[in-house]
Coordinates of C-alpha atoms in Angstrom, one line a residue:
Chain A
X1 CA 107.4 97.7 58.3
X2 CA 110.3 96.6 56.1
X3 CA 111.8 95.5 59.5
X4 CA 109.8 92.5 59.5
X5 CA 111.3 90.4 57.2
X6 CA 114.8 90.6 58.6
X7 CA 112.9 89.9 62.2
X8 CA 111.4 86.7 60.8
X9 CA 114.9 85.7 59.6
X10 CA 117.0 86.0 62.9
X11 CA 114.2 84.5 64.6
X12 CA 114.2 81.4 62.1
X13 CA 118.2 81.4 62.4
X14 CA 117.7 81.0 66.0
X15 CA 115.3 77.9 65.4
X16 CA 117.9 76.4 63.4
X17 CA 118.2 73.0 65.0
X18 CA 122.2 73.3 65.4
X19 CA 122.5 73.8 69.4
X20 CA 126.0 72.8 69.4
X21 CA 127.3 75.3 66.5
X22 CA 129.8 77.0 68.8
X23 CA 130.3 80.2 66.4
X24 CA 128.3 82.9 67.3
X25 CA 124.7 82.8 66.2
X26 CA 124.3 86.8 67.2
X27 CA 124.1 87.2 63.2
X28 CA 123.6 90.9 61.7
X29 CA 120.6 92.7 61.9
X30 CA 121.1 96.6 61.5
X31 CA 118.7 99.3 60.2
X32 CA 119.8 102.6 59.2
X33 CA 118.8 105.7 60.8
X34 CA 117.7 109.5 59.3
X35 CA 117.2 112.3 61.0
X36 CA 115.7 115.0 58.6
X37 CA 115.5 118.6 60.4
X38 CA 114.8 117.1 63.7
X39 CA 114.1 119.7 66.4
X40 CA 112.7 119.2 70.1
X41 CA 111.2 122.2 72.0
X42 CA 110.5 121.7 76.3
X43 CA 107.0 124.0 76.7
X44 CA 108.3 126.3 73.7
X45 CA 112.1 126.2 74.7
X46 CA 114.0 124.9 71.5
X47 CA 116.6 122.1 73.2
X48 CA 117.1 121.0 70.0
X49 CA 116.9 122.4 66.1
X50 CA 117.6 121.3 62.3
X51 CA 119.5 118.2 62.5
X52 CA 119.9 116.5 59.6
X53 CA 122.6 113.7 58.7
X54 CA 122.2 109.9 58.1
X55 CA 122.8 106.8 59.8
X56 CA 124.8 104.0 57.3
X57 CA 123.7 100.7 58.7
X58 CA 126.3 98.8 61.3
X59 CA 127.6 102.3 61.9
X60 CA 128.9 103.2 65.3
X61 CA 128.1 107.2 65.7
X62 CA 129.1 108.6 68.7
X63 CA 127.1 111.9 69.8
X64 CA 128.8 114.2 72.0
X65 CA 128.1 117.6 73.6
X66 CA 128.2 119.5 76.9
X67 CA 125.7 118.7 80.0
X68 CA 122.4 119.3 78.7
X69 CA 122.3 120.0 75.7
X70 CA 119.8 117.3 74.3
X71 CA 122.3 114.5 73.4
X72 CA 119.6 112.4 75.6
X73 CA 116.8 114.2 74.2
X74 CA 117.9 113.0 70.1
X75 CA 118.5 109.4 71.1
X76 CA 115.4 109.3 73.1
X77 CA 113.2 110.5 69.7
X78 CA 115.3 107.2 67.9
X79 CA 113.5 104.9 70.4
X80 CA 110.2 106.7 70.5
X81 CA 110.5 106.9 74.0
X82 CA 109.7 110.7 73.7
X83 CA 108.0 111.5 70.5
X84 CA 107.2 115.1 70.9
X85 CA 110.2 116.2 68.2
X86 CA 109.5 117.8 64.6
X87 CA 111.0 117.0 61.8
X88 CA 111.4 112.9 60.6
X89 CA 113.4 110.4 62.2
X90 CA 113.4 107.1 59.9
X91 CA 114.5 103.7 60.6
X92 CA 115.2 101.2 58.1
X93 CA 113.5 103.9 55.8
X94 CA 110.2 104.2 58.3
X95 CA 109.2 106.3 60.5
X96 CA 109.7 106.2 64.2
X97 CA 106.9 104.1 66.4
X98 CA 106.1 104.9 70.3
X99 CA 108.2 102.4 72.0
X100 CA 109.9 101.6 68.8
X101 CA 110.6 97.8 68.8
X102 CA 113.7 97.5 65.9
X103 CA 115.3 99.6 68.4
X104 CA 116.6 98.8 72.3
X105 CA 118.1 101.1 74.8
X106 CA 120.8 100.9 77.4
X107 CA 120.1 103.3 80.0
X108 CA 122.8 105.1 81.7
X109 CA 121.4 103.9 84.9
X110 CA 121.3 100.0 84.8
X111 CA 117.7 100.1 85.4
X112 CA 117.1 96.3 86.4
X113 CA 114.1 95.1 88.1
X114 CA 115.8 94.3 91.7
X115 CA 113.3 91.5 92.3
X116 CA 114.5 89.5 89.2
X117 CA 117.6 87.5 88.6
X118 CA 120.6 88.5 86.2
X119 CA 118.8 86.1 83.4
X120 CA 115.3 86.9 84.0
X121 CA 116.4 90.7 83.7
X122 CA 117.5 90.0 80.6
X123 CA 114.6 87.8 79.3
X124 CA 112.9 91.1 79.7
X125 CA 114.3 92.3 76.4
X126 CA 113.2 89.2 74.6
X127 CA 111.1 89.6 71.5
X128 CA 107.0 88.3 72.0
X129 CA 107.0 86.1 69.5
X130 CA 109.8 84.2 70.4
X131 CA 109.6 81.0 71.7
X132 CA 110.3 79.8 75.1
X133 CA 113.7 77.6 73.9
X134 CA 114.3 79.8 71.8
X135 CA 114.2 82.7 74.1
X136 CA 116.2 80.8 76.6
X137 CA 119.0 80.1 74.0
X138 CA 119.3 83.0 73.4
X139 CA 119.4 85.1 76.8
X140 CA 121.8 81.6 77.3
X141 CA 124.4 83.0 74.1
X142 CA 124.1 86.8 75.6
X143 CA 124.9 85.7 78.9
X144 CA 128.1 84.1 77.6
X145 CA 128.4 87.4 75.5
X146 CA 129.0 89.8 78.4
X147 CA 131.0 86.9 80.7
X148 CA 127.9 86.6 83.4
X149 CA 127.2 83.1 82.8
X150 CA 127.9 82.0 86.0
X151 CA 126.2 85.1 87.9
X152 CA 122.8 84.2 85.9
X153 CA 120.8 83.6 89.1
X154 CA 122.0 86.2 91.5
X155 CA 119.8 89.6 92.0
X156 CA 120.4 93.0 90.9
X157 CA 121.8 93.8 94.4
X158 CA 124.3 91.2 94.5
X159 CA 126.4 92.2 92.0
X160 CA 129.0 94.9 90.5
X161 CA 128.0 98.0 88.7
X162 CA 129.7 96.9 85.7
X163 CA 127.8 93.4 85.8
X164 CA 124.7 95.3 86.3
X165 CA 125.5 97.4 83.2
X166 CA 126.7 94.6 81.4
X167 CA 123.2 92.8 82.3
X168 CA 121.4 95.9 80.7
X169 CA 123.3 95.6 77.8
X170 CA 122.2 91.9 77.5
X171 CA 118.7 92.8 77.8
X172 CA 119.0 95.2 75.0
X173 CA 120.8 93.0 72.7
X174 CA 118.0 90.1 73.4
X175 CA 115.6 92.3 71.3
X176 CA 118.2 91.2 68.6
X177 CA 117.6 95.6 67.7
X178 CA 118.6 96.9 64.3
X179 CA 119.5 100.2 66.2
X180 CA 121.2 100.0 69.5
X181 CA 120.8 102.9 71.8
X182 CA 123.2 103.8 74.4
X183 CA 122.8 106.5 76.5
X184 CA 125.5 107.3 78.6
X185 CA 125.6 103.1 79.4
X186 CA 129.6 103.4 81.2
X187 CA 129.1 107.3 82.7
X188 CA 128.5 105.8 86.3
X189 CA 131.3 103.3 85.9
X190 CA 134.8 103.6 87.2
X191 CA 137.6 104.2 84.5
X192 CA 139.1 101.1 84.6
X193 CA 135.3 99.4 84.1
X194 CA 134.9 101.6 81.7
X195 CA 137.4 100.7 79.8
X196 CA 136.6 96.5 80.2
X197 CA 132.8 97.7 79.4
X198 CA 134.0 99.7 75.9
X199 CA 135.9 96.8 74.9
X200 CA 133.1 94.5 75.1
X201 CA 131.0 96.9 73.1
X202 CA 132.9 96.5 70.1
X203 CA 132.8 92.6 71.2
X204 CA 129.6 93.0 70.6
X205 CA 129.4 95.3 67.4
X206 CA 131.7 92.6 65.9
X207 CA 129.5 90.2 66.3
X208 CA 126.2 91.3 65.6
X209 CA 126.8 94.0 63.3
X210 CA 123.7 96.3 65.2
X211 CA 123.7 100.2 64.2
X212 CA 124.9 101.8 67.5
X213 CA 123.8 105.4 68.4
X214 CA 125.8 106.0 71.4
X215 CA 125.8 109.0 73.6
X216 CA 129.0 110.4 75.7
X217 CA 130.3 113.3 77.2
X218 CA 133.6 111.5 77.0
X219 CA 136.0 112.9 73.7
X220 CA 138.0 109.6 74.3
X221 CA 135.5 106.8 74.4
X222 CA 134.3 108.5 71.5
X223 CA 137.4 108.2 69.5
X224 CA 138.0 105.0 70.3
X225 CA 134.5 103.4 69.7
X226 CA 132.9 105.3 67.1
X227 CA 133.0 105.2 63.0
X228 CA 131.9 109.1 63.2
X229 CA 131.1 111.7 66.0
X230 CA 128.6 114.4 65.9
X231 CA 129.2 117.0 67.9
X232 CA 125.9 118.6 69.2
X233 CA 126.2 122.2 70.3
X234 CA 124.1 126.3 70.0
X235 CA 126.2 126.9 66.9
X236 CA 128.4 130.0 67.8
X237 CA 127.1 132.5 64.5
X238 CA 123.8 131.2 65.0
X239 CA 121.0 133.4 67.3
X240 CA 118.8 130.9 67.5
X241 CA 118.2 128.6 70.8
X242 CA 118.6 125.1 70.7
X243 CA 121.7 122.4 69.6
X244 CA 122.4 121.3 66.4
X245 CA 125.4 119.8 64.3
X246 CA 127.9 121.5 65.1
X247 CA 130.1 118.6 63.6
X248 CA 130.3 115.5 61.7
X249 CA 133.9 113.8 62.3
X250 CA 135.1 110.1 60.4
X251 CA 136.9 108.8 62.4
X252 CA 140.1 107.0 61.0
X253 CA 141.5 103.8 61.3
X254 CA 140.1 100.3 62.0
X255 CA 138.9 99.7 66.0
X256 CA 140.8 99.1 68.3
X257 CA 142.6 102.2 67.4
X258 CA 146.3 103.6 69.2
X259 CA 144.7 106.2 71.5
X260 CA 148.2 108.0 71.1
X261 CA 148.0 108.6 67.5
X262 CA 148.8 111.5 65.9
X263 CA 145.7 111.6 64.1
X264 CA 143.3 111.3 67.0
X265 CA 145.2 113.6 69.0
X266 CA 144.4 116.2 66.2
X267 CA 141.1 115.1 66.0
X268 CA 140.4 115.0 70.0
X269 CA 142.0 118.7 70.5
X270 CA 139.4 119.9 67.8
X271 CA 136.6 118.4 69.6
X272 CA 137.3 119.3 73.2
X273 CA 137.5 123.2 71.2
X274 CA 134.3 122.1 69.8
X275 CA 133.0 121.9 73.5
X276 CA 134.2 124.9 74.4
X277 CA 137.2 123.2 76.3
X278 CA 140.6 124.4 76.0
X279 CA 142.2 121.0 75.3
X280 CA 146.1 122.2 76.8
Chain B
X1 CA 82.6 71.8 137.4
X2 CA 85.8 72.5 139.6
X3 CA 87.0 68.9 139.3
X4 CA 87.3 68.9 135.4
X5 CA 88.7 71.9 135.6
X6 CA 91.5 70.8 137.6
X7 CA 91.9 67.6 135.6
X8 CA 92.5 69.8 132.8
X9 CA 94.7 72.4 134.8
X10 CA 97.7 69.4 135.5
X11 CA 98.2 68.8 131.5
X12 CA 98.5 72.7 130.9
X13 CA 101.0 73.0 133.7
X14 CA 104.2 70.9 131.7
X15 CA 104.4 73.1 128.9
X16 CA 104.3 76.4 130.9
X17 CA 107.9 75.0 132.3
X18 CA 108.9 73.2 129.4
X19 CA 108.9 76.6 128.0
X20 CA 111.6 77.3 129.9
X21 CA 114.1 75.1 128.6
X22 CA 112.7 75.1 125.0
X23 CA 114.1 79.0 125.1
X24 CA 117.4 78.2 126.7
X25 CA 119.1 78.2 123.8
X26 CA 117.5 81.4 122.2
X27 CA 118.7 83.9 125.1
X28 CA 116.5 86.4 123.2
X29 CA 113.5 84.6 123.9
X30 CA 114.5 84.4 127.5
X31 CA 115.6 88.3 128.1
X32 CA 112.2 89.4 126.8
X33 CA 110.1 86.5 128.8
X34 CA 111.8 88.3 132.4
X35 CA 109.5 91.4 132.3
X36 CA 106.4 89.1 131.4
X37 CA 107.2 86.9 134.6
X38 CA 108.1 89.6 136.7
X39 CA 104.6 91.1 136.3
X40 CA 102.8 88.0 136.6
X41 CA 104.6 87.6 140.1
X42 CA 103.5 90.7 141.1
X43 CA 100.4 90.4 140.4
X44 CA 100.0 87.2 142.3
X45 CA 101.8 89.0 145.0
X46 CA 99.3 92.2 145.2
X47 CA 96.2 89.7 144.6
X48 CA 97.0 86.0 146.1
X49 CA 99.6 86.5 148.9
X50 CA 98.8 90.5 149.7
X51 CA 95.3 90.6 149.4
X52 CA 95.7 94.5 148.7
X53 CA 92.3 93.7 145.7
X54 CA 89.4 92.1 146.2
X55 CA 88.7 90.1 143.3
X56 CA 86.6 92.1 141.7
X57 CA 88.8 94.9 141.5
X58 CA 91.9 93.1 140.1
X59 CA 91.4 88.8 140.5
X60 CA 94.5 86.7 141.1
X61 CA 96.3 85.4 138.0
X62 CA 95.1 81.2 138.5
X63 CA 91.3 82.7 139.1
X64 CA 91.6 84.3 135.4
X65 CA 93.3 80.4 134.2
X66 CA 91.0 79.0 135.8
X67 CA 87.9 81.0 134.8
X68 CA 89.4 80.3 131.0
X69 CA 89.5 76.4 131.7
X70 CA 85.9 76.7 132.8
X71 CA 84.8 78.2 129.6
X72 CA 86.5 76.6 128.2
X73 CA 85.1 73.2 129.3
X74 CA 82.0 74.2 128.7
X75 CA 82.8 75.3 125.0
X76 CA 81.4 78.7 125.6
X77 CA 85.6 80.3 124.9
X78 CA 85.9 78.9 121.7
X79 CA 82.2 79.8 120.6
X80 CA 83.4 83.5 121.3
X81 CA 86.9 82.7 119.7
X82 CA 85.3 81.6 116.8
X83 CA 82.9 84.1 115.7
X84 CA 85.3 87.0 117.0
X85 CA 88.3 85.2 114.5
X86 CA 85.3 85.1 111.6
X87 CA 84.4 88.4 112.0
X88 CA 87.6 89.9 111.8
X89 CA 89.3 87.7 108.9
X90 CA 85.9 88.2 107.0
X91 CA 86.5 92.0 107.9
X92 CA 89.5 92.4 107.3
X93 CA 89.6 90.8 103.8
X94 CA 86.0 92.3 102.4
X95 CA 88.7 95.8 103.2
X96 CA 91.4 95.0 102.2
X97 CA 90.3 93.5 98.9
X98 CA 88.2 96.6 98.2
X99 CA 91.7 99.0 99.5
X100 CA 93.4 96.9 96.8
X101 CA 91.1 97.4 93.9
X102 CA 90.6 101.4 94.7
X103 CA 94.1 102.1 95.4
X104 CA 95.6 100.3 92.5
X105 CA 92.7 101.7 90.6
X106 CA 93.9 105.2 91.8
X107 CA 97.7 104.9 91.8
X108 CA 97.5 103.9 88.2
X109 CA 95.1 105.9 86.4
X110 CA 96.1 109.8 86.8
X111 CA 92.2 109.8 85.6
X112 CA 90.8 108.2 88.6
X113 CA 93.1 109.7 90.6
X114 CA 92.2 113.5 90.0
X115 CA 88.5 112.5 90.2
X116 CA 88.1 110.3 93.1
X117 CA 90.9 110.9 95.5
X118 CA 89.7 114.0 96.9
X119 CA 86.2 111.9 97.4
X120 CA 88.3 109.2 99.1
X121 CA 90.5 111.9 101.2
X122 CA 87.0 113.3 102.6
X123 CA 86.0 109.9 103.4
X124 CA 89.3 109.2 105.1
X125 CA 88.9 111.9 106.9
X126 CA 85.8 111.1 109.0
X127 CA 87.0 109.1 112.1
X128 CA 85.7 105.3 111.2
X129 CA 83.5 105.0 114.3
X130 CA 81.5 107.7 113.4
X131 CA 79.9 105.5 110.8
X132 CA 78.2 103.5 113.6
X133 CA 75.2 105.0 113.8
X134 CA 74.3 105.2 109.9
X135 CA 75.5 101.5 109.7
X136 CA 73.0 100.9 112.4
X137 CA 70.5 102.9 110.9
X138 CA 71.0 101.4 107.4
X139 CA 72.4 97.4 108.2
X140 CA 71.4 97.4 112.2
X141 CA 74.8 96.1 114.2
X142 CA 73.7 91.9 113.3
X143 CA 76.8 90.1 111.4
X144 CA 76.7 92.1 108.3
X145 CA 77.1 95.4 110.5
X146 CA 80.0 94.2 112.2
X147 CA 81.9 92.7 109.2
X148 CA 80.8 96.6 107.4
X149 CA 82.8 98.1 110.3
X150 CA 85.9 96.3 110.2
X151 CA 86.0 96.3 106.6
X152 CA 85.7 99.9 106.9
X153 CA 88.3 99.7 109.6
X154 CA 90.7 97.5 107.1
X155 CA 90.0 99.7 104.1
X156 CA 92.0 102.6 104.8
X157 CA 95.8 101.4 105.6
X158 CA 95.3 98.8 102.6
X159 CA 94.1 101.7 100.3
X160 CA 96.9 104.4 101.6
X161 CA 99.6 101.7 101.4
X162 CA 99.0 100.5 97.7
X163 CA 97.9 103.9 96.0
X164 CA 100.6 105.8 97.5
X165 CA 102.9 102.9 96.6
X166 CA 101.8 102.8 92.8
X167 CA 102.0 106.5 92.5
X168 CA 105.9 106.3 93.8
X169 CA 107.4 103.4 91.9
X170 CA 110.5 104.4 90.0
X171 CA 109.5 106.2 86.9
X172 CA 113.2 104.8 85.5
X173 CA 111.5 100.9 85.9
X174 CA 108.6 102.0 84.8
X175 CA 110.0 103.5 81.2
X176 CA 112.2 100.9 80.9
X177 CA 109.7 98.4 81.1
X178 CA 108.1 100.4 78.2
X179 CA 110.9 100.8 76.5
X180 CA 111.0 96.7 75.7
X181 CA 107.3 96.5 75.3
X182 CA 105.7 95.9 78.0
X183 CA 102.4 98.3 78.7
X184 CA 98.8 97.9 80.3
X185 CA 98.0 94.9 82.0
X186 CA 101.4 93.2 81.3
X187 CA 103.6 96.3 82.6
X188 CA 101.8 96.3 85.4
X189 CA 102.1 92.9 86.7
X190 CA 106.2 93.0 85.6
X191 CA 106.8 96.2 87.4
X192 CA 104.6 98.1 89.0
X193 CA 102.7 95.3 91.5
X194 CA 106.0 93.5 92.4
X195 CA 107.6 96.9 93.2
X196 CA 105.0 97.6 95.7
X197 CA 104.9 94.6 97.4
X198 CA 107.0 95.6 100.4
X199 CA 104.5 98.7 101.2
X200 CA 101.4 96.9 100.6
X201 CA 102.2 94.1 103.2
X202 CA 103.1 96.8 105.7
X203 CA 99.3 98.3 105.3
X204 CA 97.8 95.0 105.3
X205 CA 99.5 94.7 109.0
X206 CA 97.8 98.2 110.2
X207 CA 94.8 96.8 108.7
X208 CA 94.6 93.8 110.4
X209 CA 95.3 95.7 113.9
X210 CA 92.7 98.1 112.8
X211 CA 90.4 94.8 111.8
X212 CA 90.9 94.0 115.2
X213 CA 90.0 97.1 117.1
X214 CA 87.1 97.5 115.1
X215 CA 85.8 94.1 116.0
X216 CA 86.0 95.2 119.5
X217 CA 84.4 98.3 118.9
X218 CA 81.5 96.6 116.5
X219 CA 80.8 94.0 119.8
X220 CA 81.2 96.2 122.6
X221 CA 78.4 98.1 121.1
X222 CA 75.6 95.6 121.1
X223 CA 76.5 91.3 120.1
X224 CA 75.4 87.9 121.8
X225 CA 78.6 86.1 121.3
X226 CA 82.0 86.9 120.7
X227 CA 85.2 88.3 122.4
X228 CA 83.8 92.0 123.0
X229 CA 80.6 90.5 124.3
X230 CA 82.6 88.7 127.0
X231 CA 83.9 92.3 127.8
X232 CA 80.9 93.5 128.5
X233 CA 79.1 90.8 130.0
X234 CA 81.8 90.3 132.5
X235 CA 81.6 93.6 133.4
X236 CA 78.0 93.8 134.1
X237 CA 78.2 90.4 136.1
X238 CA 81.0 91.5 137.8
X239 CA 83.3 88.8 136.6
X240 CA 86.9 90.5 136.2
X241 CA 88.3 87.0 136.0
X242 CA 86.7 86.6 132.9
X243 CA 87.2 90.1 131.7
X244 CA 91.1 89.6 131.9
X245 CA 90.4 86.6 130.0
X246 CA 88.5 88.4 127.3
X247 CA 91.4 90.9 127.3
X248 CA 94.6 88.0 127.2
X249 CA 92.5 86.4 124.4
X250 CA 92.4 89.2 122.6
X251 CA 95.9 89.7 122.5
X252 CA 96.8 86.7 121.6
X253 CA 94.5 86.4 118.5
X254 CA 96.5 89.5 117.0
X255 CA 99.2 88.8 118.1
X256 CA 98.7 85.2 116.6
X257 CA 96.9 86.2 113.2
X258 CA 99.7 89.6 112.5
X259 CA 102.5 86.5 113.0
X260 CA 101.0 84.4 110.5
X261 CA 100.8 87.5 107.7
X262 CA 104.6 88.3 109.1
X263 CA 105.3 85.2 108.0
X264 CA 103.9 85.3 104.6
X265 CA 105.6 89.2 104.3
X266 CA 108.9 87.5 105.0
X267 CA 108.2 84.8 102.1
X268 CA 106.9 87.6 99.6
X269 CA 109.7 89.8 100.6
X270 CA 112.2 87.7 100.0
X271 CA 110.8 86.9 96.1
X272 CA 110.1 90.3 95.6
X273 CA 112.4 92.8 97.8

């Protein structure tokens, strides 16, 4: 519950009567997150087993692994949208709630009700207790955020994958979440997209300072967007069933980083062998 | 009698042929008027001109007009009109409203699901009409019987559409609705009724048709008034002309009330689809 405080304060720094401040007004709100020997068995079928490592707050932790092998599964325990795991995961110092409301979560599928408008989809992820001007200020700031400002009223259907993503991202950011959640959010996209998409992620993270948990398959997007990577995998001496950390990588330099560094290109070649992929 | 009737058959004429015109520039109104014309003309031919009916058998196209003017002159058509239109709409939404309840009832709660749906499914099962004889034993076939049997006749496509509806909506909506709060009462007008919008209106369409037939069915079997009574009571006196009435009256009441809910299905589609 120590989340509440900091809620009360965004949502009063919202209120401030100063409508025509034109610096951003997305101010920080991020929690950290602890996972202490987390495991997650499917009808006695270990997926995952004993992960342990901590969140700082306004990190950016990539998780990676192969197809399957629970990425999904850990960042769906963070927003209690599957709370059948052991072990503890902690927010802000406090233990994961159903539904968990100081988090939000960016679905790899868009997942936008087709019926609604670009804005109303977003006012989805508005907070309760916030009021109607101020809700609209705000879903008003994110739509300048991700560039749809002047697609607000068109439907779902009418516009580009990457809007429609950038639309879910919105709506996750409206919950103004001390832990952002990405699963997968650019794996349907196309690679330029993609690329547009990862720069506007750390648009955002500059901006509002959120904790990001984000989940790829991609070494590369991982390398260029994270603070640290945790590579998930069946550890190769290990018997036992079910992923773990396999690795914890700091990643270094300041974002945006030269993909062709020499650094990252060591770093990159160790993780695709940490997937089991010869890297050539 | 036949002098009003006549007075009243000039007016009627005009907008027959101002039809015509008035779908000139819709050609597609026009292409699917020609098989309509062609077998009114034929008729008249085989009846009027040929003479290969007597009138009983098959009466010529004006004796049918004009045995509609005459009733309707003397008010008796719209009395029938009227009660036949009331039973149906009060039918049809007394079963539809009760479809609604159940099968939202049943496509939400997995509960209610596993412990009435088989009870419903048996239900289903029994052809409607079989009812008749327990709803005359139990209500007698007066108003109340009737408006029992279309509702019953409304209740099933309404039910089928909705609960089969709620149980299919996108599980991905659905959790992500969940995921930013929303749950009970609240998730369910946000998600899960606007995403089954489309599929409900296309059972509330059967059930009208079904309201319909079962209206006929409920008067055929035993009324004073009403469209299905004019069936029968043509066919007893002989009057055909009246009979093809009953029948062209018919037809145009559904086809006239399903127009009127395809026009609200258009407007909800377009808010909700």
């Amino acid at each position: 519950m120590s989340a509440a405080p900091t809620l009360e304060r965004s949502t009063a720094a919202i209120e401030d009567p100063q409508p025509q401040a034109s610096a951003p007004r997305l101010e920080a709100r991020s929690l950290s997150v602890s996972f202490d020997a987390v495991g997650r068995a499917f009808e006695a079928a270990p997926v995952l087993r004993d992960i342990s490592f901590d969140v700082t707050p306004g990190e950016v932790v990539a998780i990676l692994g192969a197809s399957g092998c629970g990425k999904s599964t850990l960042l769906r325990a963070v927003g209690g949208l599957d709370t059948g795991n052991s072990g503890q995961i902690r927010i802000g110092g406090n233990p994961v709630t159903a539904y968990d409301p100081r988090t939000a979560v960016g679905f790899q599928e868009p997942r936008l009700l087709p019926w609604r408008s670009v804005r109303k989809n977003i006012e989805l992820g508005l907070p309760r207790e916030l009021s109607r001007a101020a809700g609209a200020a705000r879903v008003d700031e994110l739509l300048e955020l991700v560039g749809l400002a002047d697609r607000a009223e068109l439907r779902p259907r009418e516009i580009s994958g990457g809007m429609a993503q950038r639309t879910s991202l919105a709506r996750a950011l409206a919950r103004r979440p001390g832990v952002l959640l990405l699963d997968e959010p650019f794996g349907a996209l196309d690679a330029l997209t993609r690329l547009k998409m990862q720069d506007l992620l750390l648009e955002v993270h500059a901006q509002t300072g959120t904790t990001v948990l984000l989940v790829t398959h991609d070494v590369d997007e991982a390398l260029q967007l994270a603070d640290r990577i945790l590579l998930l995998g069946a550890e190769d001496s290990s018997t036992q069933a079910g992923a773990t950390v396999k690795q914890l990588l700091t990643i270094p330099g300041r974002r945006p980083r030269d993909r062709g560094s020499a650094e990252l290109v060591r770093l990159r070649s160790q993780l695709y062998a940490g997937l089991g992929v010869d890297s050539h | 009698m036949s002098a009003p009737a006549q007075d009243t058959a000039a007016p009627t004429q005009p907008p027959t042929t101002g039809k015509k015109p008035a779908g000139l520039p819709g050609g597609k109104l026009l292409l699917g008027l020609i098989v309509p014309a062609a077998v009114l003309l034929a008729w008249w031919l085989v009846t009027d001109v040929f003479g290969v009916f007597t009138a009983t058998q098959l009466p010529a196209p004006q004796a049918v007009l004009e045995a509609g003017l005459g009733l309707m002159s003397s008010g008796d058509l719209w009395g029938h009109m009227g009660i036949s239109v009331q039973r149906v709409l009060l039918g049809f939404l007394a079963g539809s409203a009760a479809g609604l309840l159940l099968g939202s009832l049943l496509g939400l709660s997995g509960l209610a699901d596993r412990l009435l749906n088989p009870t419903v499914g048996a239900f289903r099962a029994v052809p409607s009409l079989a009812w008749v004889p327990l709803i005359l034993l139990w209500v007698g076939l007066g108003e109340d019987g009737k408006v029992l049997l279309i509702a019953i006749g409304a209740f099933f496509p309404v039910f089928t559409s909705i609960h089969s509806a709620l149980r299919h909506v996108d599980p991905h909506l659905v959790e992500a609705g969940r995921a930013f709060g929303f749950h009970g009462i609240r998730l369910l007008t946000t998600v899960q009724l606007p995403a089954v919008v489309p599929p409900v209106f296309s059972g509330l369409r059967l059930a009208l048709a079904q309201a319909w037939l079962f209206l006929v069915a409920s008067e055929l079997l035993g009324a004073s008034e009403g469209l299905g009574f004019l069936l029968t009571e043509s066919q007893n006196n002989g009057r055909t002309d009246r009979l093809l009435l009953a029948i062209v009256m018919l037809a145009l009441l559904g086809k006239l009330t399903d127009a009127l809910l395809g026009m609200l299905e258009r407007k909800a589609l377009k808010t909700w689809a």
